[in-house]
Tab-separated table of C-alpha atoms in Angstrom:
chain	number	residue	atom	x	y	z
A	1218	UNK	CA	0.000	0.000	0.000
A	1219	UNK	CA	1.593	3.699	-1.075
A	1220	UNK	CA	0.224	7.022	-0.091
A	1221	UNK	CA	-0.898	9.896	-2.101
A	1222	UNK	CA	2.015	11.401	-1.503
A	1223	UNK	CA	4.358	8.280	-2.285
A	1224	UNK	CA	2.349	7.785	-5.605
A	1225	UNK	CA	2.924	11.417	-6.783
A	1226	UNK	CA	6.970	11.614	-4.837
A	1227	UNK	CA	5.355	14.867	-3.021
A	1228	UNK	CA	8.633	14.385	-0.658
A	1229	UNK	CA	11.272	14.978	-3.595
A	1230	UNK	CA	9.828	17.954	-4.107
A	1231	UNK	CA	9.935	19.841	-0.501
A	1232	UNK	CA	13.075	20.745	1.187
A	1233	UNK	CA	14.370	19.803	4.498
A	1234	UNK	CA	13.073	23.323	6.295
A	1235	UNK	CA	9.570	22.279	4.586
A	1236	UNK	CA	9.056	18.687	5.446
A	1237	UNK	CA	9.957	19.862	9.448
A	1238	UNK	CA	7.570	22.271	9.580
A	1239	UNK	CA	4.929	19.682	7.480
A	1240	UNK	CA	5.696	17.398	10.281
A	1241	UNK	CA	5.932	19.687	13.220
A	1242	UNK	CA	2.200	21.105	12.401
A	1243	UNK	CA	1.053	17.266	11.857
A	1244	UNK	CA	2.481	16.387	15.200
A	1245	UNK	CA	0.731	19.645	16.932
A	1246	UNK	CA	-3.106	18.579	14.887
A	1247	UNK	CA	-2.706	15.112	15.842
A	1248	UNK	CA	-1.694	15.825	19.944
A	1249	UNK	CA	-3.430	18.980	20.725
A	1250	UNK	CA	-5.972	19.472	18.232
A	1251	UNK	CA	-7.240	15.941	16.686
A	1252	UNK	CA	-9.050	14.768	20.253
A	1253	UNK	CA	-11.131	17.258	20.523
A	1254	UNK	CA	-12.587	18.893	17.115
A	1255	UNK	CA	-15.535	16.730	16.781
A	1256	UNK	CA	-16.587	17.565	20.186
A	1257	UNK	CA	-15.786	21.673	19.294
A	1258	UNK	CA	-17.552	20.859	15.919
A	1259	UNK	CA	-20.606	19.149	17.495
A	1260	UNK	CA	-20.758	22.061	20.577
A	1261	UNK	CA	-20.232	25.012	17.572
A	1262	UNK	CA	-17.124	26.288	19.213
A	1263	UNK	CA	-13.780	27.093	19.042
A	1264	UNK	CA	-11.193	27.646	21.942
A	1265	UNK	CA	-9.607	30.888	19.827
A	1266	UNK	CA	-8.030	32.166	23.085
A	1267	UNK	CA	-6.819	28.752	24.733
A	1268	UNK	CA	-4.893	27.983	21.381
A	1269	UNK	CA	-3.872	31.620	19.964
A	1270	UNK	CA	-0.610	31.004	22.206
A	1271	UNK	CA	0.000	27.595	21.220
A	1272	UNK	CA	-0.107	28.826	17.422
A	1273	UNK	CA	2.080	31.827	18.187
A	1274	UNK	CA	4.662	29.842	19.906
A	1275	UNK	CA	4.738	27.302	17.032
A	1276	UNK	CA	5.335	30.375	14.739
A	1277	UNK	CA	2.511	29.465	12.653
A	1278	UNK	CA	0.693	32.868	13.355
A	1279	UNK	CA	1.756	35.805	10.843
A	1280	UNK	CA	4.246	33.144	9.357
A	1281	UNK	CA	4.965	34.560	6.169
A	1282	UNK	CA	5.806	37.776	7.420
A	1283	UNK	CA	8.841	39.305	7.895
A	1284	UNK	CA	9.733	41.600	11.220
A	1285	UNK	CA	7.429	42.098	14.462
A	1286	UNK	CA	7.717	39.016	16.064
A	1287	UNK	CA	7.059	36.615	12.894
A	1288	UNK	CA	8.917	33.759	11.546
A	1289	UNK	CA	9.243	34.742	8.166
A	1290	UNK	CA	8.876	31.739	6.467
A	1291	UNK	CA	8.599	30.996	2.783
A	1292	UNK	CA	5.066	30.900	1.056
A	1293	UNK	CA	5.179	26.945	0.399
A	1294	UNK	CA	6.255	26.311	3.726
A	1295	UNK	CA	2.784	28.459	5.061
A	1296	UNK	CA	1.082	26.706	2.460
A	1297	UNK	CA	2.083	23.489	4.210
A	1298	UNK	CA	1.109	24.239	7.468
A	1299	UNK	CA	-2.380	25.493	6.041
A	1300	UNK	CA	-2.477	22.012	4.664
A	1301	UNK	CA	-2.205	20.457	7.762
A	1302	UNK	CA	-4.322	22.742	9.737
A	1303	UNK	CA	-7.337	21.682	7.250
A	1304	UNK	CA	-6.482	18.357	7.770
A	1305	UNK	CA	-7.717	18.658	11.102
A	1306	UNK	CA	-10.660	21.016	10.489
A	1307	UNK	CA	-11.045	24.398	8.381
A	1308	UNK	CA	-12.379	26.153	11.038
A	1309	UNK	CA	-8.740	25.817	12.541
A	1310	UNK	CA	-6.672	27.158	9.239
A	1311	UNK	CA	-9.675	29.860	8.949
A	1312	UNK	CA	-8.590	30.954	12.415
A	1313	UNK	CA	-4.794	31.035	11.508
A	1314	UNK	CA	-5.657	32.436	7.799
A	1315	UNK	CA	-7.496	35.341	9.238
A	1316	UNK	CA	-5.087	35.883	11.978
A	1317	UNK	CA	-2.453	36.220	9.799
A	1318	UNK	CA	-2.876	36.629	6.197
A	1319	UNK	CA	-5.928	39.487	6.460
A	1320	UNK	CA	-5.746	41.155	10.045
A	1321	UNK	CA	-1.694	40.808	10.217
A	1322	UNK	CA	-0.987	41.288	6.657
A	1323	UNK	CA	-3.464	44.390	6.235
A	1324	UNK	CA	-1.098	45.939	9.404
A	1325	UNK	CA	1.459	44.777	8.339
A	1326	UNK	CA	1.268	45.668	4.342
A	1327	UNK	CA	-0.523	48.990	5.102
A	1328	UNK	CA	-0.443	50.659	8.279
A	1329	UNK	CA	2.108	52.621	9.799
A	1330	UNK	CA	5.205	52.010	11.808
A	1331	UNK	CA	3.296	52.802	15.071
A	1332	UNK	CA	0.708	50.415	14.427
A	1333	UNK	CA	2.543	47.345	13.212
A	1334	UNK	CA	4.963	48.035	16.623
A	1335	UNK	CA	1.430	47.983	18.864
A	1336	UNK	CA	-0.367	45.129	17.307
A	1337	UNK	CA	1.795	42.724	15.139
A	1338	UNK	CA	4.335	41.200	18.194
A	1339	UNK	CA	1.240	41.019	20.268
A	1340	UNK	CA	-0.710	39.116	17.566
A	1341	UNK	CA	2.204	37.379	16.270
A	1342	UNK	CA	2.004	35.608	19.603
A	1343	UNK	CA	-1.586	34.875	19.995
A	1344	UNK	CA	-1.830	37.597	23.030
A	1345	UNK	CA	-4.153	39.521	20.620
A	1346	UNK	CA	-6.339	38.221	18.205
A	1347	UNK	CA	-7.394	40.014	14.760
A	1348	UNK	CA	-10.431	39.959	12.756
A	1349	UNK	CA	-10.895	41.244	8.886
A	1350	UNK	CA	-14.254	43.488	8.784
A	1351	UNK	CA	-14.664	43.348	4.610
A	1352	UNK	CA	-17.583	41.197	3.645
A	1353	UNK	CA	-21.049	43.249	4.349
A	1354	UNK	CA	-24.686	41.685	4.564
A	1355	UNK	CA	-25.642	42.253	0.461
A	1356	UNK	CA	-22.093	42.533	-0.803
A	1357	UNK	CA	-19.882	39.756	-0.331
A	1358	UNK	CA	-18.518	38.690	-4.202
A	1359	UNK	CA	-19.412	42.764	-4.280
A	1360	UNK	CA	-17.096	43.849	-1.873
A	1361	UNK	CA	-16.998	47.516	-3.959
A	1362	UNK	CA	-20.652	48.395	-3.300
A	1363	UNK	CA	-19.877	48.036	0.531
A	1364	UNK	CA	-22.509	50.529	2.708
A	1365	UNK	CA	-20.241	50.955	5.442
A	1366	UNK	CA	-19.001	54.764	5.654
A	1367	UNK	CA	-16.360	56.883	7.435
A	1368	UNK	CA	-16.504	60.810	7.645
A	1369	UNK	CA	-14.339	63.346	9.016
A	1370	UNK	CA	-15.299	65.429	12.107
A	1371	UNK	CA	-12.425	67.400	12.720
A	1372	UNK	CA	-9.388	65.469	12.992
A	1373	UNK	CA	-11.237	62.232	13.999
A	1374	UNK	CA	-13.187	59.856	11.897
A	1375	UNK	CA	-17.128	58.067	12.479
A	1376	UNK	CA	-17.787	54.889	10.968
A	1377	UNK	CA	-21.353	53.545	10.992
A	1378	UNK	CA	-22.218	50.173	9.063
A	1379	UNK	CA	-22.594	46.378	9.519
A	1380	UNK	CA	-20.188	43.506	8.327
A	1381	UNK	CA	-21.269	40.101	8.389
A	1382	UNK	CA	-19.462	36.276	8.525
A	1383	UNK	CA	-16.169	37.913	10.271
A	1384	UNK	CA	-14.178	34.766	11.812
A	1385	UNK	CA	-12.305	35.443	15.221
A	1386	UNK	CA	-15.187	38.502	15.549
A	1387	UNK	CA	-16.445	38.547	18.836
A	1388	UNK	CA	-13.087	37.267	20.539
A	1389	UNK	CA	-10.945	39.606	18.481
A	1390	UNK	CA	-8.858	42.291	20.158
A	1391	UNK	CA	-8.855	44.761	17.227
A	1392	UNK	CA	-10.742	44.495	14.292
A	1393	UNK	CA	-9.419	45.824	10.648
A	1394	UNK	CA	-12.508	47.298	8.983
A	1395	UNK	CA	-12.970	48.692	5.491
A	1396	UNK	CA	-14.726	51.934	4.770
A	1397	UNK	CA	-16.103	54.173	2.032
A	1398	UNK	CA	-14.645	57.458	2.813
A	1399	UNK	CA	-15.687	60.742	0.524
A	1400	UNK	CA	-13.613	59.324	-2.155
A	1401	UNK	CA	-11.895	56.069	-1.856
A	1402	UNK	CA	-12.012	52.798	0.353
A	1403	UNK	CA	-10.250	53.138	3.696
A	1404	UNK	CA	-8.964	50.577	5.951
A	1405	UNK	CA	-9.013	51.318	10.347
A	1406	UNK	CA	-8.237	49.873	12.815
A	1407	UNK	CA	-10.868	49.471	15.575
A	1408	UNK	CA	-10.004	48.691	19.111
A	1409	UNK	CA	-12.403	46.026	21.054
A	1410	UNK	CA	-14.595	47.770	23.851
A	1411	UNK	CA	-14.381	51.205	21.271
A	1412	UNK	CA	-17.983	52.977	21.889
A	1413	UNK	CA	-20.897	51.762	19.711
A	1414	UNK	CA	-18.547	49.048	17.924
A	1415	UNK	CA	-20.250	45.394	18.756
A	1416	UNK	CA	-19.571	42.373	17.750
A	1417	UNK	CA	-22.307	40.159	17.714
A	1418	UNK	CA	-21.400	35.596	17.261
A	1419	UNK	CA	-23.590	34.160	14.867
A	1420	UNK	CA	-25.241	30.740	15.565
A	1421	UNK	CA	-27.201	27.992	13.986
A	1422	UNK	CA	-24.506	27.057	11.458
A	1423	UNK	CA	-24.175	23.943	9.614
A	1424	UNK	CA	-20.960	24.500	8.536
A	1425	UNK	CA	-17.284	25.754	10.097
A	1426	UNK	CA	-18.690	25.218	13.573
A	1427	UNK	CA	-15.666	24.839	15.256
A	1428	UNK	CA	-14.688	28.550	14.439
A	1429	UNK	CA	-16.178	31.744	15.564
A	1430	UNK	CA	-18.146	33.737	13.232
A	1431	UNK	CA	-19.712	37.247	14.407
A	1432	UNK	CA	-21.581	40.260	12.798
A	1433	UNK	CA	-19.919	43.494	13.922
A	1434	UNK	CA	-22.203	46.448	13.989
A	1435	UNK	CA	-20.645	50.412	13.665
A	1436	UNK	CA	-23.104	52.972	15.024
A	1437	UNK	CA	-21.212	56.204	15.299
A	1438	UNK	CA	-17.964	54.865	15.751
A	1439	UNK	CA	-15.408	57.734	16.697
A	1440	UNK	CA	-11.685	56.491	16.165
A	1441	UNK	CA	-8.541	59.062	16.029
A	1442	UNK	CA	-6.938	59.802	12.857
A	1443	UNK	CA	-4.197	57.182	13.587
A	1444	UNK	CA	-6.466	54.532	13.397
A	1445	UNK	CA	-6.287	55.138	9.590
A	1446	UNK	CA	-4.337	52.769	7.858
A	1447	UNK	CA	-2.128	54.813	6.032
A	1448	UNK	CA	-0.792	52.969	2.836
A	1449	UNK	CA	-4.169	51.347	1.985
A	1450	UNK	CA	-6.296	53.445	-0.341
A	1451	UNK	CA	-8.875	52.066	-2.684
A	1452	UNK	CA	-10.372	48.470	-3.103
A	1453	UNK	CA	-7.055	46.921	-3.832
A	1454	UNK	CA	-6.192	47.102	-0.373
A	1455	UNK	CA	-8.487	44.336	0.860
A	1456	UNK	CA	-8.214	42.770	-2.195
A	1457	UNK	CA	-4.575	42.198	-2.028
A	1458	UNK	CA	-5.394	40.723	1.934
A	1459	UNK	CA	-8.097	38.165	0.104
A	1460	UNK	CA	-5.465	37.195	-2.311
A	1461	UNK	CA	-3.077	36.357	0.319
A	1462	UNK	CA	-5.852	34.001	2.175
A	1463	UNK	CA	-6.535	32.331	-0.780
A	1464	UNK	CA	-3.142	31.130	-1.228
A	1465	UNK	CA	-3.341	29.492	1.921
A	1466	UNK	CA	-6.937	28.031	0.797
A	1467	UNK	CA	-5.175	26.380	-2.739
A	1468	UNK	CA	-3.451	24.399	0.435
A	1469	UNK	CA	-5.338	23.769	2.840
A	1470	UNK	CA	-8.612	22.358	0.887
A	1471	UNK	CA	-6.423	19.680	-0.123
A	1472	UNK	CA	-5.711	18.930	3.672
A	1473	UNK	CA	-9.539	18.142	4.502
A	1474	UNK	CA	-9.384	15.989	0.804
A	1475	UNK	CA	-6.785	14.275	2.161
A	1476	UNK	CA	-7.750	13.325	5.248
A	1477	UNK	CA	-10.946	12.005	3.812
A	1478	UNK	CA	-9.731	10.214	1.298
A	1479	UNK	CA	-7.405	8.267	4.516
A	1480	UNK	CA	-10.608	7.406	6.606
A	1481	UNK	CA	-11.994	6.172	3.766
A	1482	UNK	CA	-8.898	4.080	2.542
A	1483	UNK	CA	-8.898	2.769	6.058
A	1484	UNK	CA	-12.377	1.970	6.246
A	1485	UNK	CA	-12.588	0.829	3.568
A	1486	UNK	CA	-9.710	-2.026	4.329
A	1487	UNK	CA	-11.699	-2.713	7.162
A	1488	UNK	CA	-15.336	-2.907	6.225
A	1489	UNK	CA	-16.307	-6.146	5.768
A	1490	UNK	CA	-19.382	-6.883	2.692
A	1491	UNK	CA	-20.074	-10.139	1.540
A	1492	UNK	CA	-17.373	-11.570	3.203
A	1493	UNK	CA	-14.166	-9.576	2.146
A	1494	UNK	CA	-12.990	-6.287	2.574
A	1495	UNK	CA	-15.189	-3.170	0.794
A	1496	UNK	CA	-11.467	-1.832	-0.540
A	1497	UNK	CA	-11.323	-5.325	-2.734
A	1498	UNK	CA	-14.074	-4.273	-4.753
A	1499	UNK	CA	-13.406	-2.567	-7.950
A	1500	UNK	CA	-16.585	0.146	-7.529
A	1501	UNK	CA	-14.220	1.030	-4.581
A	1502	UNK	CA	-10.824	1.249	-5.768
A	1503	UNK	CA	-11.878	3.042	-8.977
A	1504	UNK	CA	-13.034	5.519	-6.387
A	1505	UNK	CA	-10.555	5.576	-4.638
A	1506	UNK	CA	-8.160	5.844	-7.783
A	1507	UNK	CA	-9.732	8.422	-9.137
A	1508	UNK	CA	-9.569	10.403	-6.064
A	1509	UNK	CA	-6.078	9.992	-5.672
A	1510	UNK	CA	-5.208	11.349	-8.642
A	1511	UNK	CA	-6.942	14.339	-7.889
A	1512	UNK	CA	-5.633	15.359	-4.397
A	1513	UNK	CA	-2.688	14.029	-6.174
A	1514	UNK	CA	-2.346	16.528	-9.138
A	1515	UNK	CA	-4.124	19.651	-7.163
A	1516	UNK	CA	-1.150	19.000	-4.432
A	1517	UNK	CA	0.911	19.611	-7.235
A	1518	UNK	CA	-0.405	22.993	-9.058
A	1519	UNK	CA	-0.273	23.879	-5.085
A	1520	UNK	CA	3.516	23.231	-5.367
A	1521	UNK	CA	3.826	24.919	-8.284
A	1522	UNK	CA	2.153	27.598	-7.482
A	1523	UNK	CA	3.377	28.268	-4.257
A	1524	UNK	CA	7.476	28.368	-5.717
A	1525	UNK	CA	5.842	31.003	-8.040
A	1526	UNK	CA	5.177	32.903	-5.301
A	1527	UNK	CA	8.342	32.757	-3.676
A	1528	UNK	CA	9.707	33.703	-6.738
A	1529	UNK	CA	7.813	36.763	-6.785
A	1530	UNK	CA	6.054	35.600	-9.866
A	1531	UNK	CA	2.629	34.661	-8.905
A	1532	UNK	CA	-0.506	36.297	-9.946
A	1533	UNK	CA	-3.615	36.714	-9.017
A	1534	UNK	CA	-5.580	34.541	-11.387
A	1535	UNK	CA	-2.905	31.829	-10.915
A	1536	UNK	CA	-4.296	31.616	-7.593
A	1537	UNK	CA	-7.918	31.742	-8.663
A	1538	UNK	CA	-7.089	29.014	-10.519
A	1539	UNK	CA	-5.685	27.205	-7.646
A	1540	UNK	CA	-8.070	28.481	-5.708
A	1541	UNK	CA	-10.865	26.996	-7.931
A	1542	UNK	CA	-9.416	23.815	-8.206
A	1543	UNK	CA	-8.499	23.033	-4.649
A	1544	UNK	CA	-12.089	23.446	-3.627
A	1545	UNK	CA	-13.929	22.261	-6.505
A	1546	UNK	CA	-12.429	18.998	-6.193
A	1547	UNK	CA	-11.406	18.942	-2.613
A	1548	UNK	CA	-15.860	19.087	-1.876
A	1549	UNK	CA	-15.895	16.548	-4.755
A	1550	UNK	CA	-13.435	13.866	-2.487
A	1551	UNK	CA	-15.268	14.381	0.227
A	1552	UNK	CA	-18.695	13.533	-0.910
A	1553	UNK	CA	-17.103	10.726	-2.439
A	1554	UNK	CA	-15.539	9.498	0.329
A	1555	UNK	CA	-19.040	9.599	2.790
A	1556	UNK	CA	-20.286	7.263	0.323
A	1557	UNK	CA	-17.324	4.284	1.003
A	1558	UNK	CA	-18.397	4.632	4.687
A	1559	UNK	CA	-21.832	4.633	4.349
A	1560	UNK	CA	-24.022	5.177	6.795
A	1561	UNK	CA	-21.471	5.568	9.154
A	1562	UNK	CA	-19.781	8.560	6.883
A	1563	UNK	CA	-22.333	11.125	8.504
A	1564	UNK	CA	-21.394	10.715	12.119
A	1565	UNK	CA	-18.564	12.691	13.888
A	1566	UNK	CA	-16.710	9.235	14.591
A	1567	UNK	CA	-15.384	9.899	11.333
A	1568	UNK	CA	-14.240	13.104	9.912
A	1569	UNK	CA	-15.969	13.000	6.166
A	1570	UNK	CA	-18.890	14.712	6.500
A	1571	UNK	CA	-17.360	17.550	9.030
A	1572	UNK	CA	-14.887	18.051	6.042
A	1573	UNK	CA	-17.686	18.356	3.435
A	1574	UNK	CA	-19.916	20.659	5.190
A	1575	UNK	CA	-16.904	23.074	6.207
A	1576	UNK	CA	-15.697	22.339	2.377
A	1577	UNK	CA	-19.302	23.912	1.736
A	1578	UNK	CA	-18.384	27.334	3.166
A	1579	UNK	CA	-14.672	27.065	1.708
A	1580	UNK	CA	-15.876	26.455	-1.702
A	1581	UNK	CA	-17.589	30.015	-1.554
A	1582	UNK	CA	-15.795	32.688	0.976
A	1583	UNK	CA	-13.035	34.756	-0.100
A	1584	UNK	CA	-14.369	34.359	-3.842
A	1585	UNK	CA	-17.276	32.041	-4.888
A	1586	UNK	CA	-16.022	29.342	-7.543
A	1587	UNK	CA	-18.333	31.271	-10.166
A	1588	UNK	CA	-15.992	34.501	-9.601
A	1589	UNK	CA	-12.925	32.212	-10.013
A	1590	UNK	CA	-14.372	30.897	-12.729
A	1591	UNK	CA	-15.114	34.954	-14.174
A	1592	UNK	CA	-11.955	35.992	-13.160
A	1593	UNK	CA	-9.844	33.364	-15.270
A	1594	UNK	CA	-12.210	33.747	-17.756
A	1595	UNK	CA	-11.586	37.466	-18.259
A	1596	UNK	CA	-7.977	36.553	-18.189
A	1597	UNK	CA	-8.337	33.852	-21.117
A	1598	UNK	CA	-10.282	36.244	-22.910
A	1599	UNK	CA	-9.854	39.997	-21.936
A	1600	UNK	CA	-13.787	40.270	-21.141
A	1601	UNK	CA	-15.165	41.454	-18.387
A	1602	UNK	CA	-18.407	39.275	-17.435
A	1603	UNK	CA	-18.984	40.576	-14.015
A	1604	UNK	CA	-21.565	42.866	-15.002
């Protein structure tokens, strides 16, 4: 019996620095997180505060930055840990993504000295957690017809609007919230506790339960002018935040695939029906085949397009396309999968149908599969077909 990643040789093509920190993040899901996710998944919750330190001490918080407390890693080697964070649930990689590649890198990418010195170390740690206020009630794949306002009085600035699906939102310590201002989209930075800022959880989900997911509400919001961020001006600000997510998405999709595709390899081998093992079928092992070859070939655009970005070389519809792909088929593998175990696929004894309901959500934040789909399309063509 070979792996996925012994069919494909997914080892010769990491380094020595990448396969430690593969393994070091395995080690961490399969000790500290592994026991208890189908309980945190069952109970819709997520420890955000018990773990932040854990994260930050592993360096996995903020890890592709450079400076303020982070470990500067390489892009492949955060798209490995993202990888193995999804392996254990998405609601865990959504916590890290956010932390780190919208609230950190927003602060990082666009805000001053004195705010990167105030909240980066701290966050870079887990001793303050970060939230990314974009995505509003009616404009999510719309993020450019956002309702949310800011005005100058005097030398300070009032925001009043919603924002809706935030992760970390009600247990964040500052929240980075986008804007329209007179004349362009503005990012600030707004303190927890700040007068008339809430933040509001969100229940009753079906998917990403074991994550926190809050509305925040702005009514008259008064922050200083240096909670502007300074360098971000215009729509490409967030949008250059959501690209760096999805990177980590092209990754970690294929961890929850993965992880699937094991239980049901295992069950499979297990599973006795009409007296031999379910895996000695061949309904079942052109399944599983042609799932392997899947995970198998999107683990390798994620490769490929993770060196890209190291290189410097990476563009945005390259990771639409990975993006696209990761999900798409990553949702695909785990329906697949629930129907080896049968019946016993839709308990929480097995992780299949946790994956494909969380899958359900990752499929469609930070970009919808039909705007991946628009967005390489305009780049195949030179059409615009958003409108």
């Amino acid at each position: 019996m070979v792996t996925v990643d012994e069919l494909f040789a997914l080892d010769s093509l990491l380094g020595d620095t990448e396969r430690q920190i593969r393994e070091t993040v395995r080690r961490f899901g399969e000790q500290r997180l592994r026991p208890h996710v189908a309980d945190w998944f069952e109970r819709g919750t997520f420890p955000v505060r018990d773990l932040a330190p854990e994260l930050g001490k592993l360096g996995l918080l903020g890890m592709h930055l450079e400076g303020y407390g982070c470990a500067g890693t390489t892009a492949t080697e955060y798209g490995l840990a993202c990888l193995e964070l999804e392996a254990v649930d998405s609601g865990v990689r959504s916590m890290v993504s956010v932390q780190g590649s919208l609230a950190m890198t927003a602060i990082h990418k666009y805000g001053s000295e004195e705010q990167k010195q105030r909240w980066l170390p701290e966050m870079a740690a887990g001793r303050a957690i970060g939230c990314f206020g974009l995505t509003e009630p009616d404009y999510g794949s719309n993020p450019g017809g956002m309702r949310t306002r800011a005005r100058r009085d005097g030398d300070d600035w009032i925001l009043d609007g919603s924002k809706m699906w935030i992760t970390n939102g009600s247990v964040a310590d500052v929240a980075v919230v986008w804007a329209r201002t007179e004349d362009r989209i503005r990012g600030f930075l707004v303190p927890a506790g700040t007068p008339g800022f809430t933040a509001r959880e969100m229940h009753h989900k079906l998917s990403l339960r074991a994550s926190i997911t809050a509305e925040l509400d702005l009514d008259g919001v008064r922050l200083p002018a240096d909670a502007v961020l300074p360098e971000a001006r215009g729509l490409a600000g967030p949008l250059a935040c959501l690209s760096e997510a999805r990177f980590g998405i092209v990754f970690g999709a294929l961890g929850a695939a993965g992880d699937c595709l094991s239980a049901a390899i295992d069950y499979a081998g297990t599973r006795q029906v009409f007296d031999k093992p379910l895996a000695a079928y061949q309904l079942t092992q052109a399944k599983l085949a042609d799932m392997a070859v899947e995970l198998g070939k999107g683990t390798l655009l994620a490769l490929h397009l993770g060196r890209l970005k190291d290189r410097g070389e990476l563009r945005p519809e390259q990771v639409s396309a990975g993006k696209l792909n990761s999900t798409r088929e990553a949702i695909a593998i785990a329906r697949e999968c629930r129907t080896i175990l049968g019946a016993n696929g839709i308990t929480l004894d097995y992780p299949v149908l946790r994956h494909a309901n969380n899958l359900e959500s990752v499929l469609t934040y930070e970009g919808t599969a039909e705007v991946h789909q628009l967005v390489l399309g305009e780049a195949l063509t030179g059409a615009k077909a958003f409108r």
